[in-house]
PDB file of C-alpha atoms in Angstrom:
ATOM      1  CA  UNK A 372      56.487  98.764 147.872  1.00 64.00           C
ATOM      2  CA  UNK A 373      58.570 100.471 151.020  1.00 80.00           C
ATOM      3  CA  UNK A 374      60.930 101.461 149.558  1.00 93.00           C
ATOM      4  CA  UNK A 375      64.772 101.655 150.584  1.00 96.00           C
ATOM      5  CA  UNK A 376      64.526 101.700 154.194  1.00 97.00           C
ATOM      6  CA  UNK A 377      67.239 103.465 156.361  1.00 97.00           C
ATOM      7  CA  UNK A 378      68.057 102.706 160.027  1.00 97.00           C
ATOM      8  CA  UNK A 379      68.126 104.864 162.277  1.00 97.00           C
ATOM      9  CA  UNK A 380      67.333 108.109 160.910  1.00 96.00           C
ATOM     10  CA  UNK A 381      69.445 110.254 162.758  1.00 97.00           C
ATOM     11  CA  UNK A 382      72.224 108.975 165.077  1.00 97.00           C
ATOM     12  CA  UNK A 383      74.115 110.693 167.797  1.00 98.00           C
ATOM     13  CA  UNK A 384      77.863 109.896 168.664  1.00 97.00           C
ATOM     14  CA  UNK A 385      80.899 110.934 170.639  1.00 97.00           C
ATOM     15  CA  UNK A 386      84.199 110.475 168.784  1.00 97.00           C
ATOM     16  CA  UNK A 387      85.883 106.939 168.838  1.00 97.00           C
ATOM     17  CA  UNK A 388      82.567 105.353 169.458  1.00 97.00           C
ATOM     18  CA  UNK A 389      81.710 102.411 166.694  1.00 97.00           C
ATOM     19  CA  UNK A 390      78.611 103.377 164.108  1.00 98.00           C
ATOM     20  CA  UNK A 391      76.561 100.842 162.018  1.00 98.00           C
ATOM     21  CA  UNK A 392      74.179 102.054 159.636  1.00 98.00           C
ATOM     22  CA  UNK A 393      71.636  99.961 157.853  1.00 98.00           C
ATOM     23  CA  UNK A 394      69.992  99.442 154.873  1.00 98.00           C
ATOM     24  CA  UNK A 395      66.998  97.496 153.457  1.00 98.00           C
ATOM     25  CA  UNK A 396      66.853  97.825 149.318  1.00 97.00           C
ATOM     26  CA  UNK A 397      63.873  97.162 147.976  1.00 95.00           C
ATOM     27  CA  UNK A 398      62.953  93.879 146.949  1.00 94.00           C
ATOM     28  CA  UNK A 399      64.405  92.408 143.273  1.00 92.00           C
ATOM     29  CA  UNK A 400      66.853  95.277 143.164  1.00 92.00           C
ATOM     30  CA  UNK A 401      70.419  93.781 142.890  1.00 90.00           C
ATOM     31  CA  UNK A 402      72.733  96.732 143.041  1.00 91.00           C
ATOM     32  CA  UNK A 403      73.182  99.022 146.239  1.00 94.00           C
ATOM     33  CA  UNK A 404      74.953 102.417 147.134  1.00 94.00           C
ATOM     34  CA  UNK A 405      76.192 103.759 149.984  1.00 96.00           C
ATOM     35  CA  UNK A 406      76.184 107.892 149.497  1.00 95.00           C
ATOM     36  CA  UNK A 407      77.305 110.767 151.825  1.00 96.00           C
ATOM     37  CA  UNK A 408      75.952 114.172 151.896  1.00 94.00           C
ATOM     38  CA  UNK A 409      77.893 117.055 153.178  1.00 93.00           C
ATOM     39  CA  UNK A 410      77.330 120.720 152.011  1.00 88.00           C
ATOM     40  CA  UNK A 411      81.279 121.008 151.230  1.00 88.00           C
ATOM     41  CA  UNK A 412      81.466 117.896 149.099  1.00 88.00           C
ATOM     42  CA  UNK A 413      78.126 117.261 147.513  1.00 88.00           C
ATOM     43  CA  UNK A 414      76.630 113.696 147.266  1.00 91.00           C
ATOM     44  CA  UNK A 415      80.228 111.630 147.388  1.00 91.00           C
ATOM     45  CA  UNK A 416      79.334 107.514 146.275  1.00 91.00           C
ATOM     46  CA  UNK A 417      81.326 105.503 149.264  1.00 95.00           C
ATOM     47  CA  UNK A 418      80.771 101.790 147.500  1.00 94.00           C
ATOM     48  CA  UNK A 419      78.576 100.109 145.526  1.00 91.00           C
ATOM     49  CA  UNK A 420      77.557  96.297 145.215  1.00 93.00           C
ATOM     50  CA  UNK A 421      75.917  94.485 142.450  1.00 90.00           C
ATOM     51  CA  UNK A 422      74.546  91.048 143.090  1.00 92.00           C
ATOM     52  CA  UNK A 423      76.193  91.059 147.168  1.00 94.00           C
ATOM     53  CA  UNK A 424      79.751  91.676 145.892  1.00 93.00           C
ATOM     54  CA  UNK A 425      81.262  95.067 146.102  1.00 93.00           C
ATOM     55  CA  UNK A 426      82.525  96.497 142.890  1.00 89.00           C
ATOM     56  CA  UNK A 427      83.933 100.131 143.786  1.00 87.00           C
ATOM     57  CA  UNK A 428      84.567 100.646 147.071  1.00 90.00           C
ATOM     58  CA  UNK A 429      87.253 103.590 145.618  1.00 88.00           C
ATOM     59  CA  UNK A 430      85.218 106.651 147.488  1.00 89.00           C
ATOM     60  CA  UNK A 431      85.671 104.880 150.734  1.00 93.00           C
ATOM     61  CA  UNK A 432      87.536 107.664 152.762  1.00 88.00           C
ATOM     62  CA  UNK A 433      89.690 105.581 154.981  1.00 87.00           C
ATOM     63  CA  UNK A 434      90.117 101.927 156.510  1.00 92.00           C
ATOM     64  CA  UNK A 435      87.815 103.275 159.531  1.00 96.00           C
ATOM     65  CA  UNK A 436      84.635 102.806 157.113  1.00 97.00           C
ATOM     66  CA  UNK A 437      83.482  99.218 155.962  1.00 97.00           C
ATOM     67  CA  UNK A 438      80.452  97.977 154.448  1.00 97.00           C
ATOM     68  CA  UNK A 439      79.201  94.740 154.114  1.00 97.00           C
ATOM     69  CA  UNK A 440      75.968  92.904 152.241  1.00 97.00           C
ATOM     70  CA  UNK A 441      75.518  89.487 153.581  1.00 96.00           C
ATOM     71  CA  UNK A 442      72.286  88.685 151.542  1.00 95.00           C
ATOM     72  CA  UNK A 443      70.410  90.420 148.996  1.00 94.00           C
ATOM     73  CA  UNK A 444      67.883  92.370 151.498  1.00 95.00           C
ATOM     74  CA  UNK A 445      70.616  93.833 154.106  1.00 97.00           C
ATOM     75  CA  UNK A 446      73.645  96.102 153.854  1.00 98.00           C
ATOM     76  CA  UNK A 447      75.331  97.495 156.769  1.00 98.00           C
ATOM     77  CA  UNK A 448      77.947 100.378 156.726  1.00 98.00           C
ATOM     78  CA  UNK A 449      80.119 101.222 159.530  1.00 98.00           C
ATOM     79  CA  UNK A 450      82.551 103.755 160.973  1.00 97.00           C
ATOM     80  CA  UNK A 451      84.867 102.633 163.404  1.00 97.00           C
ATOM     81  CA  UNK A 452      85.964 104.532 165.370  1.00 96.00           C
ATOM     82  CA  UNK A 453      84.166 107.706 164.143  1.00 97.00           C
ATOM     83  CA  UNK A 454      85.382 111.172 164.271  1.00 97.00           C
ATOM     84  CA  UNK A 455      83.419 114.596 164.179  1.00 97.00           C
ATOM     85  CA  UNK A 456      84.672 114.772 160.538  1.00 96.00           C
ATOM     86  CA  UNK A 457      81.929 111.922 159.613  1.00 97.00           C
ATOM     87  CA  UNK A 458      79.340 113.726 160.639  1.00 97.00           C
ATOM     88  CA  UNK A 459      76.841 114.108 157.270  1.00 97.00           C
ATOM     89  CA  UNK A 460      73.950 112.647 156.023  1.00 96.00           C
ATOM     90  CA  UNK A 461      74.351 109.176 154.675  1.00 98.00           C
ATOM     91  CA  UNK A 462      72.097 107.798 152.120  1.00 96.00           C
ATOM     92  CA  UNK A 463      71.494 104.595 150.579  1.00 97.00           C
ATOM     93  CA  UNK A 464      69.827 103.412 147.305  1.00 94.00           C
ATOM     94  CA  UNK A 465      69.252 100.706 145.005  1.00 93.00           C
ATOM     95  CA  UNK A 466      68.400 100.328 141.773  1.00 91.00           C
ATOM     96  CA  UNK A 467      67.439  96.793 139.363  1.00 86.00           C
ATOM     97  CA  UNK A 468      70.771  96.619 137.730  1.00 73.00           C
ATOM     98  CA  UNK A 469      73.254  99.112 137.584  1.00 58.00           C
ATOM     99  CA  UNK A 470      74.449 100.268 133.785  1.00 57.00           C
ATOM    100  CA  UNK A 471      73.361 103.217 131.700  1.00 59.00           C
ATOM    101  CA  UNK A 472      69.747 103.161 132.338  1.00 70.00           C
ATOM    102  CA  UNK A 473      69.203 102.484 135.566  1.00 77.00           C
ATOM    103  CA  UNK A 474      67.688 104.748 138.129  1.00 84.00           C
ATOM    104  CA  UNK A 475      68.370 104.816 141.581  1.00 89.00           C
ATOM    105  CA  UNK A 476      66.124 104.926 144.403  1.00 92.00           C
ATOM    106  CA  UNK A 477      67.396 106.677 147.609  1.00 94.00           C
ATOM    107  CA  UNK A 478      66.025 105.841 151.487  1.00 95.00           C
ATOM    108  CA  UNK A 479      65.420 108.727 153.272  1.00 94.00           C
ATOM    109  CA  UNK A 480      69.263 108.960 154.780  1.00 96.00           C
ATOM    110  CA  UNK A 481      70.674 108.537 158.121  1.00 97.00           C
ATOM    111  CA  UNK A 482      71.939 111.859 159.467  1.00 97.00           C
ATOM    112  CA  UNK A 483      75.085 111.139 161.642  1.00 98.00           C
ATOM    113  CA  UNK A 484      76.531 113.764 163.968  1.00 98.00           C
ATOM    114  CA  UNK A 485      79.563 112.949 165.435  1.00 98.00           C
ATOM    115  CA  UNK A 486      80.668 115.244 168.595  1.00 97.00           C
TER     116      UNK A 486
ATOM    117  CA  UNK B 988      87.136 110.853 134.629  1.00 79.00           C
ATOM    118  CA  UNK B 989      83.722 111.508 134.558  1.00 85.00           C
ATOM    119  CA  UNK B 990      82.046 114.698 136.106  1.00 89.00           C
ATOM    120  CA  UNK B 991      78.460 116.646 136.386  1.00 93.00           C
ATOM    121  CA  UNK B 992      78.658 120.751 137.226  1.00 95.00           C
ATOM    122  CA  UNK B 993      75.831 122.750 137.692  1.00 94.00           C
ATOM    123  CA  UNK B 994      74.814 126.086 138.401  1.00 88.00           C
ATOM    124  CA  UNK B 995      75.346 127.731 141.760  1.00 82.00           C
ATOM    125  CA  UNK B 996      72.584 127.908 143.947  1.00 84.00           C
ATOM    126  CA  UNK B 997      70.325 129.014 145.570  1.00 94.00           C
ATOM    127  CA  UNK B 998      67.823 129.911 142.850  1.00 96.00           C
ATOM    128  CA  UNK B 999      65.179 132.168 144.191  1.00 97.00           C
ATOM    129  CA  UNK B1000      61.990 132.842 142.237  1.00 97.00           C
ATOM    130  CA  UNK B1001      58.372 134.011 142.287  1.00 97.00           C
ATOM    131  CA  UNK B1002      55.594 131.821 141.386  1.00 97.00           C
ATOM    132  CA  UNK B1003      54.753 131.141 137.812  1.00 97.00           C
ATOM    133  CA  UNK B1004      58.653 132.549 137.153  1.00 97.00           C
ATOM    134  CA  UNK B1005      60.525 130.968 134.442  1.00 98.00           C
ATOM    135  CA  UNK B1006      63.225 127.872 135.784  1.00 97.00           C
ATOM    136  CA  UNK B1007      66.423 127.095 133.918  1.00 97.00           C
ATOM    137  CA  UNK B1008      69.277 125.400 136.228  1.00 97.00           C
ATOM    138  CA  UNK B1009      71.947 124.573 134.022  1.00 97.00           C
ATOM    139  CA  UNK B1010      73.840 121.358 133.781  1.00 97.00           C
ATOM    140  CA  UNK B1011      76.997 120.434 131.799  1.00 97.00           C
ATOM    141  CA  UNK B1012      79.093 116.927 132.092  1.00 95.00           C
ATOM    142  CA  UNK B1013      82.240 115.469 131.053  1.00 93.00           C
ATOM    143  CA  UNK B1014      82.192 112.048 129.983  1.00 89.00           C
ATOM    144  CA  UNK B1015      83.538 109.227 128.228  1.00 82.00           C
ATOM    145  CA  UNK B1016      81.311 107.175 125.973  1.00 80.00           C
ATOM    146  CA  UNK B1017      77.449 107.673 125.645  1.00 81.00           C
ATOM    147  CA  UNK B1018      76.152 108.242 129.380  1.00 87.00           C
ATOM    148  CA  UNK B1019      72.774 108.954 130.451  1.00 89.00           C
ATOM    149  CA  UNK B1020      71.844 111.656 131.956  1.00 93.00           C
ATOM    150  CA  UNK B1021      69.410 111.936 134.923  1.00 94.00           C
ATOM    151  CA  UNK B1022      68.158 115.062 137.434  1.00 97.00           C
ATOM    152  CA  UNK B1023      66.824 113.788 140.568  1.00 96.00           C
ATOM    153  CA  UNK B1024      65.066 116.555 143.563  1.00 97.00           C
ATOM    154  CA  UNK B1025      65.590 116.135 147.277  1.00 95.00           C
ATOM    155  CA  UNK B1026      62.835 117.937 148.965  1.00 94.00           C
ATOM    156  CA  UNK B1027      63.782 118.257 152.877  1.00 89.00           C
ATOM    157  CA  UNK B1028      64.291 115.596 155.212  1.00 87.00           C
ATOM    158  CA  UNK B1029      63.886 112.776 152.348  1.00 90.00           C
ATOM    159  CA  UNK B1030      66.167 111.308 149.914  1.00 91.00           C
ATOM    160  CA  UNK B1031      66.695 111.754 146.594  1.00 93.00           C
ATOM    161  CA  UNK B1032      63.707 111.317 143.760  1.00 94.00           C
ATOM    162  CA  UNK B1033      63.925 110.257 139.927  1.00 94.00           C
ATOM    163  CA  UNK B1034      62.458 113.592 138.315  1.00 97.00           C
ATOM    164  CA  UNK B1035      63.549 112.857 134.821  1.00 96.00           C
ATOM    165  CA  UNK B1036      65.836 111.244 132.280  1.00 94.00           C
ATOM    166  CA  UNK B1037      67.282 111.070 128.680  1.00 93.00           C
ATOM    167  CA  UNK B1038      69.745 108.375 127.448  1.00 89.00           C
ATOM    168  CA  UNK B1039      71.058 109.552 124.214  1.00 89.00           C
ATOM    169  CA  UNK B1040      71.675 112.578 122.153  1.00 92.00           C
ATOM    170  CA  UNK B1041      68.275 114.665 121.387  1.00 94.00           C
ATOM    171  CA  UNK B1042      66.042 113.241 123.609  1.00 95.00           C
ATOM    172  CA  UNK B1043      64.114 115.036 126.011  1.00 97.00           C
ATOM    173  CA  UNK B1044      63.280 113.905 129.168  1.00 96.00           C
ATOM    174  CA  UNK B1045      60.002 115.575 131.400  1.00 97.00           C
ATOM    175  CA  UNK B1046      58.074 115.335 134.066  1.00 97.00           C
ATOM    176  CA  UNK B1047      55.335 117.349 136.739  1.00 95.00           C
ATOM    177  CA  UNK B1048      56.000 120.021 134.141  1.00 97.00           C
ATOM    178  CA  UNK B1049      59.743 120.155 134.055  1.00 98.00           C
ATOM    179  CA  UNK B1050      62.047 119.169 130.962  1.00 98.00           C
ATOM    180  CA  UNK B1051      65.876 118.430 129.856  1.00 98.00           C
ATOM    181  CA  UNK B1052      67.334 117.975 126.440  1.00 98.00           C
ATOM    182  CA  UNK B1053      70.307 116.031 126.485  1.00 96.00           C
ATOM    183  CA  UNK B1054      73.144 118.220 123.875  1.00 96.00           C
ATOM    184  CA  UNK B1055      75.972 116.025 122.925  1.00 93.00           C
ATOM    185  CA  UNK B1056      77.318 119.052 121.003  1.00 94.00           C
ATOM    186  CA  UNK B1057      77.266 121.677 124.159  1.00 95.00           C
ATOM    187  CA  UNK B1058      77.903 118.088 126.596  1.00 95.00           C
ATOM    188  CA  UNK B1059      74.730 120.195 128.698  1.00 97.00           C
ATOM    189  CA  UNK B1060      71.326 119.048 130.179  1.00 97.00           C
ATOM    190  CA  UNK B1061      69.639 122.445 131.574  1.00 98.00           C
ATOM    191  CA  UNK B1062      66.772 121.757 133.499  1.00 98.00           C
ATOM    192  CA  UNK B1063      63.721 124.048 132.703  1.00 98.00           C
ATOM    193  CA  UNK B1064      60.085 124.989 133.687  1.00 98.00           C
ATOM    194  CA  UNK B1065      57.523 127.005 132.460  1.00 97.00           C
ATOM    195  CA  UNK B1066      55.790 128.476 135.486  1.00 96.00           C
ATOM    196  CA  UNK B1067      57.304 127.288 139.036  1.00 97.00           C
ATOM    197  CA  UNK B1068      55.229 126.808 141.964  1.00 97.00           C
ATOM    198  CA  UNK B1069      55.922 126.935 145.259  1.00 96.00           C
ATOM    199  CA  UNK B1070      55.826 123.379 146.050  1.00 96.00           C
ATOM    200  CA  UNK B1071      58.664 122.781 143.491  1.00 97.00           C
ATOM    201  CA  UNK B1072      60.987 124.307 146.159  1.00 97.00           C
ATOM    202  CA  UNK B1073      63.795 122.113 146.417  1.00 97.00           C
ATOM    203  CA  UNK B1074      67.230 120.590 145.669  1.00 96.00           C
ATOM    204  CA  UNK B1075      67.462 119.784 142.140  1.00 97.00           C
ATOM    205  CA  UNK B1076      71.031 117.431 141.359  1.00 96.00           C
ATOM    206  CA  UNK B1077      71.894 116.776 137.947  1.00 96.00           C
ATOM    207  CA  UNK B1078      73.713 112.989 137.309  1.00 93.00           C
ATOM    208  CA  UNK B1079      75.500 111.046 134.289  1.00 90.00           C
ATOM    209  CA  UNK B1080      75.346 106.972 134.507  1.00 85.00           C
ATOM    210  CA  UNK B1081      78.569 105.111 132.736  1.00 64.00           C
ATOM    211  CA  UNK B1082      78.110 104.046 129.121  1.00 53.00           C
ATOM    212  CA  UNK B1083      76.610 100.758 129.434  1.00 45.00           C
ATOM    213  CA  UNK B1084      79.975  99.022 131.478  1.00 45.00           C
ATOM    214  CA  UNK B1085      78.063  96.624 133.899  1.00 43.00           C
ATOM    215  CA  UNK B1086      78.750  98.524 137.409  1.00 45.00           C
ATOM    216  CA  UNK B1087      78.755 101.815 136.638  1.00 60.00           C
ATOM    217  CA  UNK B1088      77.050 104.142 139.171  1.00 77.00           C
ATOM    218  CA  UNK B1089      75.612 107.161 139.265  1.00 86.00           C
ATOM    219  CA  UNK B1090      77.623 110.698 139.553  1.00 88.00           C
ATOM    220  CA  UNK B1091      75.948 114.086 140.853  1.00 91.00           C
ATOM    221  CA  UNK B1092      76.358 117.567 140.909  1.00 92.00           C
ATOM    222  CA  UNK B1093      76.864 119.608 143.851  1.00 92.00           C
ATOM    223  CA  UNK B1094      73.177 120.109 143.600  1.00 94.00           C
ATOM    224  CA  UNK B1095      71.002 123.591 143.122  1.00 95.00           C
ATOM    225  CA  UNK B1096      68.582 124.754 145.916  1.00 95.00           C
ATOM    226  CA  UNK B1097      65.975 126.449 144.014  1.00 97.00           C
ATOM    227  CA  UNK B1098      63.232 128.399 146.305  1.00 96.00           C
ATOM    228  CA  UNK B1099      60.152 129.442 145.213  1.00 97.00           C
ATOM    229  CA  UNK B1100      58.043 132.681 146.851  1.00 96.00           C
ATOM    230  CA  UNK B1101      54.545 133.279 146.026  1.00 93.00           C
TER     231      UNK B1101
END
């Protein structure tokens, strides 16, 4: 298997410019998370969906991020406009089913700088 | 709510030292408990798990107890090596409520010299 697959891995921005971030989960795995890494704040979870619908989008910071799963095999998240504040590395994972057991499996991030 | 804290890092040992990076939660039911390792530039890996009171979890060498009565999960190792040189991040899982996710410590960047 691939894996969770992250595009791109590193992205480049000036403020106020629009950012999409992607993710592929892997295959049969119906819940995905959107995580961001900073060294002030730890691993922060930004939303999560089970099944295609979101079911805590809580840790969303502010309207300016959205994320979206149109189908079971594609999630996008995206800053608009971003800020030099966003800059961190953003990871997603998946797992088969969320609940107690679960574990996740990460992609190997995006790393956004914002300037 | 729920919460994971762990020991500050960084963590800097000779080979074959002796590894404990402690963990302690706060939680609300029966979670799981889970510590996952980040080695650079990749994501976060599975390293080991326990999902109720008294069991151990291991793995490559590395093991956890989960304590209901201290609420702790200390991560341990006999003899480190140098390719074990990473970020280690402790986690808790909901009790069993469909759409719970995962919660992580600040993580613990343990280096290892040899």
């Amino acid at each position: 298997d691939a894996g969770v697959i992250q595009s791109p891995r590193h992205e480049v921005t000036e403020m106020g410019q629009e950012v999409t971030l992607r993710c592929k989960p892997i295959s049969g795995h119906n819940s995905l998370f959107w995580y961001r890494q900073t060294m002030m704040r730890g691993l922060e979870l930004l939303i999560y969906f089970n099944n295609n619908v979101p079911i805590d989008d809580s840790g969303m910071p502010e309207d300016r991020f959205s994320a979206k799963m149109p189908n079971a095999s594609f999630s996008t998240l995206k800053i608009q406009p971003s800020e030099p504040r966003d800059s961190a590395v953003y990871f997603c994972a998946s797992s088969i089913r969320t609940g107690n057991n679960s574990p996740l499996h990460f992609g190997n991030g995006t790393r956004l700088t914002v300037t | 709510g729920n919460s994971v804290t762990q020991m500050e890092g960084p963590v800097t040992l000779s080979e074959e030292a002796f590894l404990t990076i402690n963990c302690t939660y706060t939680a609300t039911g029966y979670p799981s408990l889970f510590w996952y390792v980040q080695y650079p530039g990749e994501g976060l890996q599975l390293l080991l798990k326990a999902t109720k009171a008294d069991d151990k979890g291991s793995n490559k060498g590395f093991e956890a107890t989960y304590r209901k009565e201290t609420t702790s999960f200390h991560l341990e190792k006999g003899s480190v090596q140098v390719s074990d040189s990473a970020v280690y991040f402790c986690a808790l899982s909901g009790s069993g409520q469909a759409g719970t996710a995962l919660i992580f410590g600040k993580g613990t960047t343990l280096s290892v010299s040899s």
